[in-house]
Amino acid sequence: MFRWIKNIGPGTLVAAAFIGPGTVTLCSKAGVQFGYSLLWAMLLSIIATIVLQEMAARTGIITQKGLAEVIKGQITSPLLRNIAIFLILGAVVIGNAAYEAGNISGASLGMYVFGEKYAVFYPVLIGIVAFVVLFIGNYKILERSLVALVLLMSISFIITAILTKPDIVAMLKGTFTPTIPEDSIIVIIGLIGTTVVPYNLFLHASLVKEKWKTKEDLASARKDTIISIVLGGIVSMTIIVAATAITGGSVDNAFDLAKGLEPLYGENAKYLLGIGLFAAGITSAITAPLAAAYVAKSCFGWKASLKDNRFRAVWMIILILGVVFSSLKLKPVEVITFAQVANGLLLPIVAIFLVWIVNKTNVLGKYKNTLFQNILAICIILITIILGVKGIYKVF
């Protein structure tokens, strides 16, 4: 355990990225509307995330390149290559700018439980904290800051779930017996989209090569990925469990969840959830601009460090847009929910690109996918396509 804590790294940053206000919002909705019955969707999401993130990490370590750079290098047609770069840049950079407003608004909501008097300053304060952590440009400081916040968030949400005294039998049934209750398909796609985040695949491939340089490090990277994502998945499940305790009323975010739990479990639940939401928001507020900067670096082939002005310019733009839109008091909940569903629909396309890359001998050599890994990946892609088609049919 001590050795793992010492080697902890990119996997935790991936967990920090996917447990943001969007995850809290959708998990809260899932718990309030459908009880424990959608816990299986989170279990599926955790398995899918581990499978896909391991492939991304393996690609990053073996090639010592970002995922976008590897994809770009394998497309021989200039037209198709430019289309791929445009799609990747558009999906990640523009998408993360939209997310950032939700991340900062979510972290601000977490601070509301400690007083709404200075609420107008919360987005700017959070933006400054994220700016300082990113501007330092030291990978170890960035990593340790996020690890501490993820642990704080995890403890907060897990204790809150325990306070609600959940029905263990019903939890196990909901986790291992897949059911699709009426009107739940959009929430299911959202739960998958908020956990298996396409931009995390690009972020992970870039982060692992900051920490690990040789093929011998693959085992450490794999262990880091599995433990971190399982922990992140447990946190998401505890939010669903906590939200199940609320009967009636509308819950659109963790602040509503905190208010709903307060009459049942007192102020402790409110403060625990406030701390958890603040940590969830600020970790995602740091990782979303970072992911956008790494993708831009990879797409344009910059030989840039964390302190490079071009790299900094990208994350600064994303961060500033997030602070501005958050300060304008635009409703982030609808935007976040739509973004998570869009993520769930976009995921099969990104996953197909990734599976294509990890099966190329000229890219990964003997470290390319095994038959078992391909079967798992194809099953995940098929499930996400089926759910995506059902979701589109439901909407239209």
Tab-separated table of C-alpha atoms in Angstrom:
chain	number	residue	atom	x	y	z
A	1	MET	CA	0.000	0.000	0.000
A	2	PHE	CA	2.813	2.423	0.895
A	3	ARG	CA	4.517	1.682	-2.433
A	4	TRP	CA	1.237	2.323	-4.293
A	5	ILE	CA	0.717	5.654	-2.485
A	6	LYS	CA	4.278	6.603	-3.447
A	7	ASN	CA	3.619	5.688	-7.105
A	8	ILE	CA	0.073	7.098	-7.228
A	9	GLY	CA	-0.372	9.425	-10.140
A	10	PRO	CA	-2.156	9.830	-13.461
A	11	GLY	CA	-4.984	7.430	-12.573
A	12	THR	CA	-6.009	9.668	-9.691
A	13	LEU	CA	-6.007	12.691	-12.002
A	14	VAL	CA	-8.345	10.777	-14.326
A	15	ALA	CA	-10.633	10.027	-11.343
A	16	ALA	CA	-10.413	13.711	-10.359
A	17	ALA	CA	-11.473	14.664	-13.884
A	18	PHE	CA	-14.530	12.387	-14.110
A	19	ILE	CA	-15.907	13.049	-10.611
A	20	GLY	CA	-17.012	16.612	-11.222
A	21	PRO	CA	-20.291	18.489	-10.724
A	22	GLY	CA	-21.712	16.635	-13.758
A	23	THR	CA	-21.175	13.292	-12.045
A	24	VAL	CA	-22.689	14.602	-8.812
A	25	THR	CA	-25.690	16.022	-10.703
A	26	LEU	CA	-26.433	12.856	-12.689
A	27	CYS	CA	-25.788	10.474	-9.783
A	28	SER	CA	-28.109	12.587	-7.606
A	29	LYS	CA	-30.830	12.439	-10.280
A	30	ALA	CA	-30.329	8.680	-10.688
A	31	GLY	CA	-30.700	8.083	-6.941
A	32	VAL	CA	-33.731	10.332	-6.422
A	33	GLN	CA	-35.641	9.159	-9.526
A	34	PHE	CA	-34.685	5.461	-9.716
A	35	GLY	CA	-33.320	4.495	-6.292
A	36	TYR	CA	-30.659	1.781	-6.376
A	37	SER	CA	-31.811	0.365	-9.735
A	38	LEU	CA	-29.171	2.179	-11.868
A	39	LEU	CA	-26.136	1.179	-9.781
A	40	TRP	CA	-25.423	-1.467	-12.458
A	41	ALA	CA	-24.866	1.364	-14.985
A	42	MET	CA	-22.123	2.756	-12.743
A	43	LEU	CA	-20.529	-0.710	-12.433
A	44	LEU	CA	-20.566	-1.024	-16.246
A	45	SER	CA	-19.063	2.467	-16.516
A	46	ILE	CA	-16.236	1.585	-14.088
A	47	ILE	CA	-15.331	-1.565	-16.068
A	48	ALA	CA	-15.473	0.337	-19.370
A	49	THR	CA	-13.333	3.156	-17.956
A	50	ILE	CA	-10.650	0.753	-16.687
A	51	VAL	CA	-10.496	-1.088	-20.038
A	52	LEU	CA	-10.284	2.068	-22.182
A	53	GLN	CA	-8.032	4.110	-19.846
A	54	GLU	CA	-5.568	1.188	-19.605
A	55	MET	CA	-5.325	1.188	-23.414
A	56	ALA	CA	-4.724	4.952	-23.460
A	57	ALA	CA	-2.071	4.706	-20.711
A	58	ARG	CA	-0.324	1.821	-22.487
A	59	THR	CA	-0.245	3.835	-25.725
A	60	GLY	CA	1.238	6.859	-23.911
A	61	ILE	CA	3.992	4.865	-22.156
A	62	ILE	CA	5.061	2.763	-25.154
A	63	THR	CA	5.011	5.579	-27.738
A	64	GLN	CA	5.931	8.449	-25.349
A	65	LYS	CA	3.445	10.530	-27.379
A	66	GLY	CA	-0.006	12.009	-26.829
A	67	LEU	CA	-2.981	10.033	-28.180
A	68	ALA	CA	-3.954	12.703	-30.726
A	69	GLU	CA	-0.368	12.736	-32.034
A	70	VAL	CA	-0.396	8.924	-32.435
A	71	ILE	CA	-3.774	8.973	-34.241
A	72	LYS	CA	-2.554	11.796	-36.485
A	73	GLY	CA	0.603	9.845	-37.333
A	74	GLN	CA	-1.361	6.748	-38.380
A	75	ILE	CA	-3.722	8.527	-40.810
A	76	THR	CA	-1.967	8.756	-44.182
A	77	SER	CA	-4.580	10.860	-46.029
A	78	PRO	CA	-3.952	14.610	-45.378
A	79	LEU	CA	-7.695	15.336	-45.709
A	80	LEU	CA	-8.734	12.615	-43.232
A	81	ARG	CA	-5.893	13.644	-40.887
A	82	ASN	CA	-7.090	17.274	-40.865
A	83	ILE	CA	-10.696	16.180	-40.298
A	84	ALA	CA	-9.577	13.968	-37.366
A	85	ILE	CA	-7.552	16.841	-35.821
A	86	PHE	CA	-10.504	19.232	-36.242
A	87	LEU	CA	-12.926	16.767	-34.603
A	88	ILE	CA	-10.565	16.034	-31.700
A	89	LEU	CA	-9.769	19.708	-31.091
A	90	GLY	CA	-13.419	20.708	-31.388
A	91	ALA	CA	-14.714	17.965	-29.111
A	92	VAL	CA	-12.096	18.465	-26.389
A	93	VAL	CA	-11.186	22.158	-26.417
A	94	ILE	CA	-14.682	23.576	-27.060
A	95	GLY	CA	-16.313	20.883	-24.916
A	96	ASN	CA	-13.981	21.574	-22.000
A	97	ALA	CA	-14.688	25.310	-22.184
A	98	ALA	CA	-18.394	24.456	-21.664
A	99	TYR	CA	-17.552	22.014	-18.853
A	100	GLU	CA	-15.357	24.539	-17.097
A	101	ALA	CA	-18.272	26.846	-16.323
A	102	GLY	CA	-20.091	23.896	-14.754
A	103	ASN	CA	-16.991	22.822	-12.812
A	104	ILE	CA	-16.463	26.278	-11.321
A	105	SER	CA	-20.194	26.736	-10.640
A	106	GLY	CA	-20.236	23.325	-8.928
A	107	ALA	CA	-17.282	24.191	-6.699
A	108	SER	CA	-19.027	27.506	-5.883
A	109	LEU	CA	-22.212	25.642	-4.911
A	110	GLY	CA	-20.123	23.568	-2.521
A	111	MET	CA	-19.012	26.767	-0.794
A	112	TYR	CA	-22.626	27.989	-0.459
A	113	VAL	CA	-23.175	25.758	2.593
A	114	PHE	CA	-20.593	27.871	4.438
A	115	GLY	CA	-22.385	31.133	3.597
A	116	GLU	CA	-24.003	32.782	0.574
A	117	LYS	CA	-23.025	36.324	1.536
A	118	TYR	CA	-19.892	36.372	-0.638
A	119	ALA	CA	-21.204	33.971	-3.311
A	120	VAL	CA	-20.497	36.475	-6.090
A	121	PHE	CA	-16.743	36.139	-5.408
A	122	TYR	CA	-16.644	32.310	-5.275
A	123	PRO	CA	-16.125	31.679	-9.040
A	124	VAL	CA	-13.207	34.158	-9.141
A	125	LEU	CA	-11.654	32.664	-5.992
A	126	ILE	CA	-11.883	29.126	-7.435
A	127	GLY	CA	-10.477	30.364	-10.749
A	128	ILE	CA	-7.487	31.870	-8.892
A	129	VAL	CA	-6.796	28.600	-7.012
A	130	ALA	CA	-6.936	26.589	-10.274
A	131	PHE	CA	-4.742	29.214	-12.007
A	132	VAL	CA	-2.045	29.056	-9.305
A	133	VAL	CA	-1.894	25.218	-9.310
A	134	LEU	CA	-1.636	25.119	-13.125
A	135	PHE	CA	0.732	28.090	-13.463
A	136	ILE	CA	3.307	26.587	-11.079
A	137	GLY	CA	3.814	24.065	-13.883
A	138	ASN	CA	5.272	21.398	-11.598
A	139	TYR	CA	3.770	17.967	-12.339
A	140	LYS	CA	4.395	16.602	-8.808
A	141	ILE	CA	2.710	19.601	-7.120
A	142	LEU	CA	-0.225	19.316	-9.541
A	143	GLU	CA	-0.520	15.577	-8.928
A	144	ARG	CA	-0.311	15.804	-5.116
A	145	SER	CA	-2.795	18.695	-4.944
A	146	LEU	CA	-5.333	16.663	-6.897
A	147	VAL	CA	-4.670	13.455	-4.920
A	148	ALA	CA	-5.370	15.339	-1.663
A	149	LEU	CA	-8.596	16.828	-3.077
A	150	VAL	CA	-9.776	13.437	-4.409
A	151	LEU	CA	-9.211	11.824	-1.000
A	152	LEU	CA	-11.106	14.686	0.702
A	153	MET	CA	-13.969	14.311	-1.777
A	154	SER	CA	-14.046	10.513	-1.408
A	155	ILE	CA	-14.200	10.622	2.404
A	156	SER	CA	-16.975	13.276	2.308
A	157	PHE	CA	-19.274	11.362	-0.056
A	158	ILE	CA	-18.629	7.913	1.490
A	159	ILE	CA	-19.454	9.150	5.029
A	160	THR	CA	-22.619	10.839	3.693
A	161	ALA	CA	-23.766	7.548	2.108
A	162	ILE	CA	-23.081	5.651	5.369
A	163	LEU	CA	-25.159	8.232	7.292
A	164	THR	CA	-28.204	7.360	5.142
A	165	LYS	CA	-28.087	3.722	6.401
A	166	PRO	CA	-28.606	2.135	2.953
A	167	ASP	CA	-30.436	-1.135	2.249
A	168	ILE	CA	-27.482	-3.457	1.478
A	169	VAL	CA	-29.605	-6.162	-0.243
A	170	ALA	CA	-31.305	-3.598	-2.512
A	171	MET	CA	-27.890	-2.057	-3.286
A	172	LEU	CA	-26.431	-5.434	-4.335
A	173	LYS	CA	-29.509	-6.175	-6.456
A	174	GLY	CA	-29.260	-2.786	-8.176
A	175	THR	CA	-25.527	-3.271	-8.788
A	176	PHE	CA	-25.598	-6.773	-10.277
A	177	THR	CA	-29.079	-6.967	-11.878
A	178	PRO	CA	-29.322	-4.657	-14.929
A	179	THR	CA	-32.761	-3.095	-15.372
A	180	ILE	CA	-33.890	-0.145	-17.490
A	181	PRO	CA	-36.791	1.567	-15.677
A	182	GLU	CA	-39.171	3.732	-17.709
A	183	ASP	CA	-37.650	7.105	-18.734
A	184	SER	CA	-34.205	6.102	-17.431
A	185	ILE	CA	-32.311	5.655	-20.729
A	186	ILE	CA	-31.054	9.264	-20.919
A	187	VAL	CA	-29.831	9.060	-17.300
A	188	ILE	CA	-28.055	5.744	-18.062
A	189	ILE	CA	-26.268	7.260	-21.079
A	190	GLY	CA	-25.401	10.277	-18.934
A	191	LEU	CA	-23.941	8.064	-16.165
A	192	ILE	CA	-21.731	6.326	-18.735
A	193	GLY	CA	-20.831	9.656	-20.392
A	194	THR	CA	-19.869	11.274	-17.096
A	195	THR	CA	-17.586	8.348	-16.125
A	196	VAL	CA	-16.019	7.194	-19.406
A	197	VAL	CA	-15.067	10.722	-20.481
A	198	PRO	CA	-13.558	10.884	-24.012
A	199	TYR	CA	-11.156	13.727	-23.119
A	200	ASN	CA	-9.772	11.612	-20.251
A	201	LEU	CA	-8.376	9.141	-22.796
A	202	PHE	CA	-6.266	11.949	-24.301
A	203	LEU	CA	-5.366	13.344	-20.873
A	204	HIS	CA	-4.249	9.947	-19.524
A	205	ALA	CA	-2.016	9.139	-22.503
A	206	SER	CA	-0.268	12.500	-22.036
A	207	LEU	CA	0.047	12.301	-18.236
A	208	VAL	CA	1.576	8.821	-18.022
A	209	LYS	CA	4.605	9.873	-20.069
A	210	GLU	CA	5.226	12.713	-17.597
A	211	LYS	CA	5.625	10.107	-14.832
A	212	TRP	CA	6.727	6.862	-16.519
A	213	LYS	CA	9.273	6.443	-19.326
A	214	THR	CA	9.906	2.702	-19.830
A	215	LYS	CA	7.985	-0.465	-20.726
A	216	GLU	CA	8.828	-1.854	-17.280
A	217	ASP	CA	6.512	0.811	-15.802
A	218	LEU	CA	3.402	-0.665	-17.464
A	219	ALA	CA	2.529	-2.764	-14.372
A	220	SER	CA	2.683	0.308	-12.093
A	221	ALA	CA	0.561	2.311	-14.529
A	222	ARG	CA	-2.021	-0.490	-14.760
A	223	LYS	CA	-2.281	-0.815	-10.959
A	224	ASP	CA	-2.581	2.979	-10.592
A	225	THR	CA	-5.361	3.046	-13.222
A	226	ILE	CA	-7.411	0.201	-11.705
A	227	ILE	CA	-7.223	1.344	-8.051
A	228	SER	CA	-7.925	5.017	-8.853
A	229	ILE	CA	-10.886	4.337	-11.152
A	230	VAL	CA	-12.444	1.789	-8.764
A	231	LEU	CA	-12.175	4.381	-5.959
A	232	GLY	CA	-13.734	7.013	-8.242
A	233	GLY	CA	-16.531	4.619	-9.174
A	234	ILE	CA	-17.262	3.860	-5.511
A	235	VAL	CA	-17.552	7.613	-4.861
A	236	SER	CA	-20.063	7.946	-7.740
A	237	MET	CA	-22.056	5.009	-6.358
A	238	THR	CA	-22.145	6.548	-2.860
A	239	ILE	CA	-23.735	9.700	-4.344
A	240	ILE	CA	-26.511	7.561	-5.895
A	241	VAL	CA	-26.939	5.770	-2.547
A	242	ALA	CA	-27.124	9.057	-0.596
A	243	ALA	CA	-29.664	10.524	-3.062
A	244	THR	CA	-31.877	7.410	-2.713
A	245	ALA	CA	-32.627	8.510	0.876
A	246	ILE	CA	-34.560	11.552	-0.399
A	247	THR	CA	-38.255	11.037	-1.139
A	248	GLY	CA	-40.046	13.606	-3.286
A	249	GLY	CA	-38.737	16.976	-4.383
A	250	SER	CA	-36.399	17.883	-7.226
A	251	VAL	CA	-32.660	17.375	-6.915
A	252	ASP	CA	-30.576	19.022	-9.646
A	253	ASN	CA	-27.164	19.145	-7.951
A	254	ALA	CA	-25.326	18.314	-4.738
A	255	PHE	CA	-26.486	21.529	-3.077
A	256	ASP	CA	-30.104	20.369	-3.520
A	257	LEU	CA	-28.995	16.931	-2.303
A	258	ALA	CA	-27.469	18.533	0.800
A	259	LYS	CA	-30.685	20.495	1.503
A	260	GLY	CA	-32.751	17.325	0.997
A	261	LEU	CA	-30.652	15.321	3.441
A	262	GLU	CA	-30.428	18.049	6.103
A	263	PRO	CA	-33.889	17.392	7.682
A	264	LEU	CA	-33.054	13.661	7.917
A	265	TYR	CA	-29.416	13.754	8.995
A	266	GLY	CA	-28.800	17.277	10.302
A	267	GLU	CA	-26.226	19.858	9.296
A	268	ASN	CA	-23.371	17.327	9.170
A	269	ALA	CA	-24.668	15.912	5.870
A	270	LYS	CA	-24.921	19.440	4.463
A	271	TYR	CA	-21.318	20.312	5.321
A	272	LEU	CA	-19.941	16.935	4.203
A	273	LEU	CA	-21.645	17.287	0.824
A	274	GLY	CA	-20.533	20.911	0.544
A	275	ILE	CA	-16.897	19.873	1.037
A	276	GLY	CA	-17.345	16.977	-1.397
A	277	LEU	CA	-18.876	19.167	-4.108
A	278	PHE	CA	-16.203	21.851	-3.651
A	279	ALA	CA	-13.448	19.224	-4.058
A	280	ALA	CA	-15.232	17.628	-7.061
A	281	GLY	CA	-15.645	21.012	-8.753
A	282	ILE	CA	-12.118	22.291	-8.182
A	283	THR	CA	-10.391	19.046	-9.268
A	284	SER	CA	-12.348	19.095	-12.532
A	285	ALA	CA	-11.733	22.851	-12.862
A	286	ILE	CA	-7.983	22.046	-12.884
A	287	THR	CA	-8.051	18.915	-15.090
A	288	ALA	CA	-10.404	20.191	-17.857
A	289	PRO	CA	-8.102	23.097	-18.933
A	290	LEU	CA	-5.083	20.787	-18.516
A	291	ALA	CA	-6.647	18.182	-20.838
A	292	ALA	CA	-7.444	20.838	-23.461
A	293	ALA	CA	-3.829	22.093	-23.362
A	294	TYR	CA	-2.429	18.559	-23.732
A	295	VAL	CA	-4.723	17.838	-26.694
A	296	ALA	CA	-3.740	21.094	-28.429
A	297	LYS	CA	-0.065	20.246	-27.809
A	298	SER	CA	-0.577	16.753	-29.245
A	299	CYS	CA	-2.595	17.913	-32.289
A	300	PHE	CA	-0.157	20.662	-33.267
A	301	GLY	CA	2.967	18.642	-32.421
A	302	TRP	CA	4.336	21.197	-29.929
A	303	LYS	CA	7.429	20.084	-28.018
A	304	ALA	CA	6.083	21.989	-25.049
A	305	SER	CA	6.488	21.607	-21.270
A	306	LEU	CA	3.896	22.546	-18.628
A	307	LYS	CA	5.566	25.978	-18.466
A	308	ASP	CA	5.505	26.625	-22.242
A	309	ASN	CA	3.630	29.832	-23.149
A	310	ARG	CA	1.539	28.116	-25.863
A	311	PHE	CA	0.544	25.358	-23.427
A	312	ARG	CA	-0.330	27.938	-20.771
A	313	ALA	CA	-2.295	30.054	-23.252
A	314	VAL	CA	-4.702	27.166	-23.996
A	315	TRP	CA	-5.514	26.321	-20.379
A	316	MET	CA	-5.755	30.028	-19.471
A	317	ILE	CA	-8.391	30.600	-22.191
A	318	ILE	CA	-10.453	27.622	-20.983
A	319	LEU	CA	-10.148	28.722	-17.339
A	320	ILE	CA	-11.064	32.364	-18.058
A	321	LEU	CA	-14.110	31.325	-20.136
A	322	GLY	CA	-15.206	29.074	-17.262
A	323	VAL	CA	-14.919	31.877	-14.678
A	324	VAL	CA	-16.745	34.372	-16.943
A	325	PHE	CA	-19.665	32.061	-17.779
A	326	SER	CA	-19.908	30.884	-14.171
A	327	SER	CA	-20.008	34.511	-12.950
A	328	LEU	CA	-22.817	35.313	-15.433
A	329	LYS	CA	-25.011	32.900	-13.448
A	330	LEU	CA	-25.947	30.866	-16.513
A	331	LYS	CA	-27.644	27.648	-15.380
A	332	PRO	CA	-24.896	25.018	-15.536
A	333	VAL	CA	-27.091	22.008	-14.710
A	334	GLU	CA	-28.792	21.733	-18.132
A	335	VAL	CA	-25.489	22.374	-19.936
A	336	ILE	CA	-23.665	19.739	-17.860
A	337	THR	CA	-26.433	17.145	-18.318
A	338	PHE	CA	-26.500	17.734	-22.092
A	339	ALA	CA	-22.679	17.539	-22.217
A	340	GLN	CA	-22.647	14.208	-20.369
A	341	VAL	CA	-25.232	12.734	-22.755
A	342	ALA	CA	-23.239	14.093	-25.730
A	343	ASN	CA	-20.151	12.447	-24.186
A	344	GLY	CA	-21.988	9.141	-24.009
A	345	LEU	CA	-22.879	9.430	-27.703
A	346	LEU	CA	-19.359	10.564	-28.710
A	347	LEU	CA	-17.652	7.797	-26.726
A	348	PRO	CA	-18.077	4.978	-29.322
A	349	ILE	CA	-16.297	7.092	-31.988
A	350	VAL	CA	-13.316	7.883	-29.729
A	351	ALA	CA	-13.224	4.262	-28.481
A	352	ILE	CA	-13.117	2.922	-32.074
A	353	PHE	CA	-10.145	5.228	-32.827
A	354	LEU	CA	-8.393	3.984	-29.656
A	355	VAL	CA	-9.017	0.277	-30.357
A	356	TRP	CA	-7.724	0.762	-33.918
A	357	ILE	CA	-4.479	2.285	-32.544
A	358	VAL	CA	-3.850	-0.337	-29.837
A	359	ASN	CA	-4.117	-3.132	-32.416
A	360	LYS	CA	-1.374	-1.739	-34.669
A	361	THR	CA	1.906	-3.644	-34.386
A	362	ASN	CA	3.869	-0.674	-35.781
A	363	VAL	CA	2.611	1.442	-32.840
A	364	LEU	CA	2.702	-0.900	-29.816
A	365	GLY	CA	4.649	-3.922	-31.049
A	366	LYS	CA	4.235	-6.870	-28.654
A	367	TYR	CA	2.236	-4.638	-26.281
A	368	LYS	CA	-0.727	-4.378	-28.657
A	369	ASN	CA	-4.158	-5.637	-27.522
A	370	THR	CA	-4.730	-9.309	-26.721
A	371	LEU	CA	-7.830	-11.136	-28.012
A	372	PHE	CA	-9.457	-10.838	-24.544
A	373	GLN	CA	-8.837	-7.075	-24.417
A	374	ASN	CA	-10.348	-6.700	-27.894
A	375	ILE	CA	-13.434	-8.716	-26.905
A	376	LEU	CA	-13.937	-6.477	-23.838
A	377	ALA	CA	-13.409	-3.295	-25.898
A	378	ILE	CA	-15.813	-4.416	-28.662
A	379	CYS	CA	-18.487	-5.320	-26.062
A	380	ILE	CA	-18.127	-1.853	-24.492
A	381	ILE	CA	-18.373	-0.147	-27.903
A	382	LEU	CA	-21.464	-2.200	-28.862
A	383	ILE	CA	-23.205	-1.466	-25.530
A	384	THR	CA	-22.519	2.285	-25.835
A	385	ILE	CA	-23.750	2.280	-29.467
A	386	ILE	CA	-26.983	0.437	-28.530
A	387	LEU	CA	-27.622	2.795	-25.585
A	388	GLY	CA	-26.766	5.798	-27.772
A	389	VAL	CA	-29.222	4.735	-30.523
A	390	LYS	CA	-31.931	4.111	-27.892
A	391	GLY	CA	-31.186	7.547	-26.392
A	392	ILE	CA	-31.498	9.322	-29.756
A	393	TYR	CA	-34.743	7.422	-30.476
A	394	LYS	CA	-36.075	8.453	-27.043
A	395	VAL	CA	-35.219	12.140	-27.598
A	396	PHE	CA	-36.742	12.367	-31.090
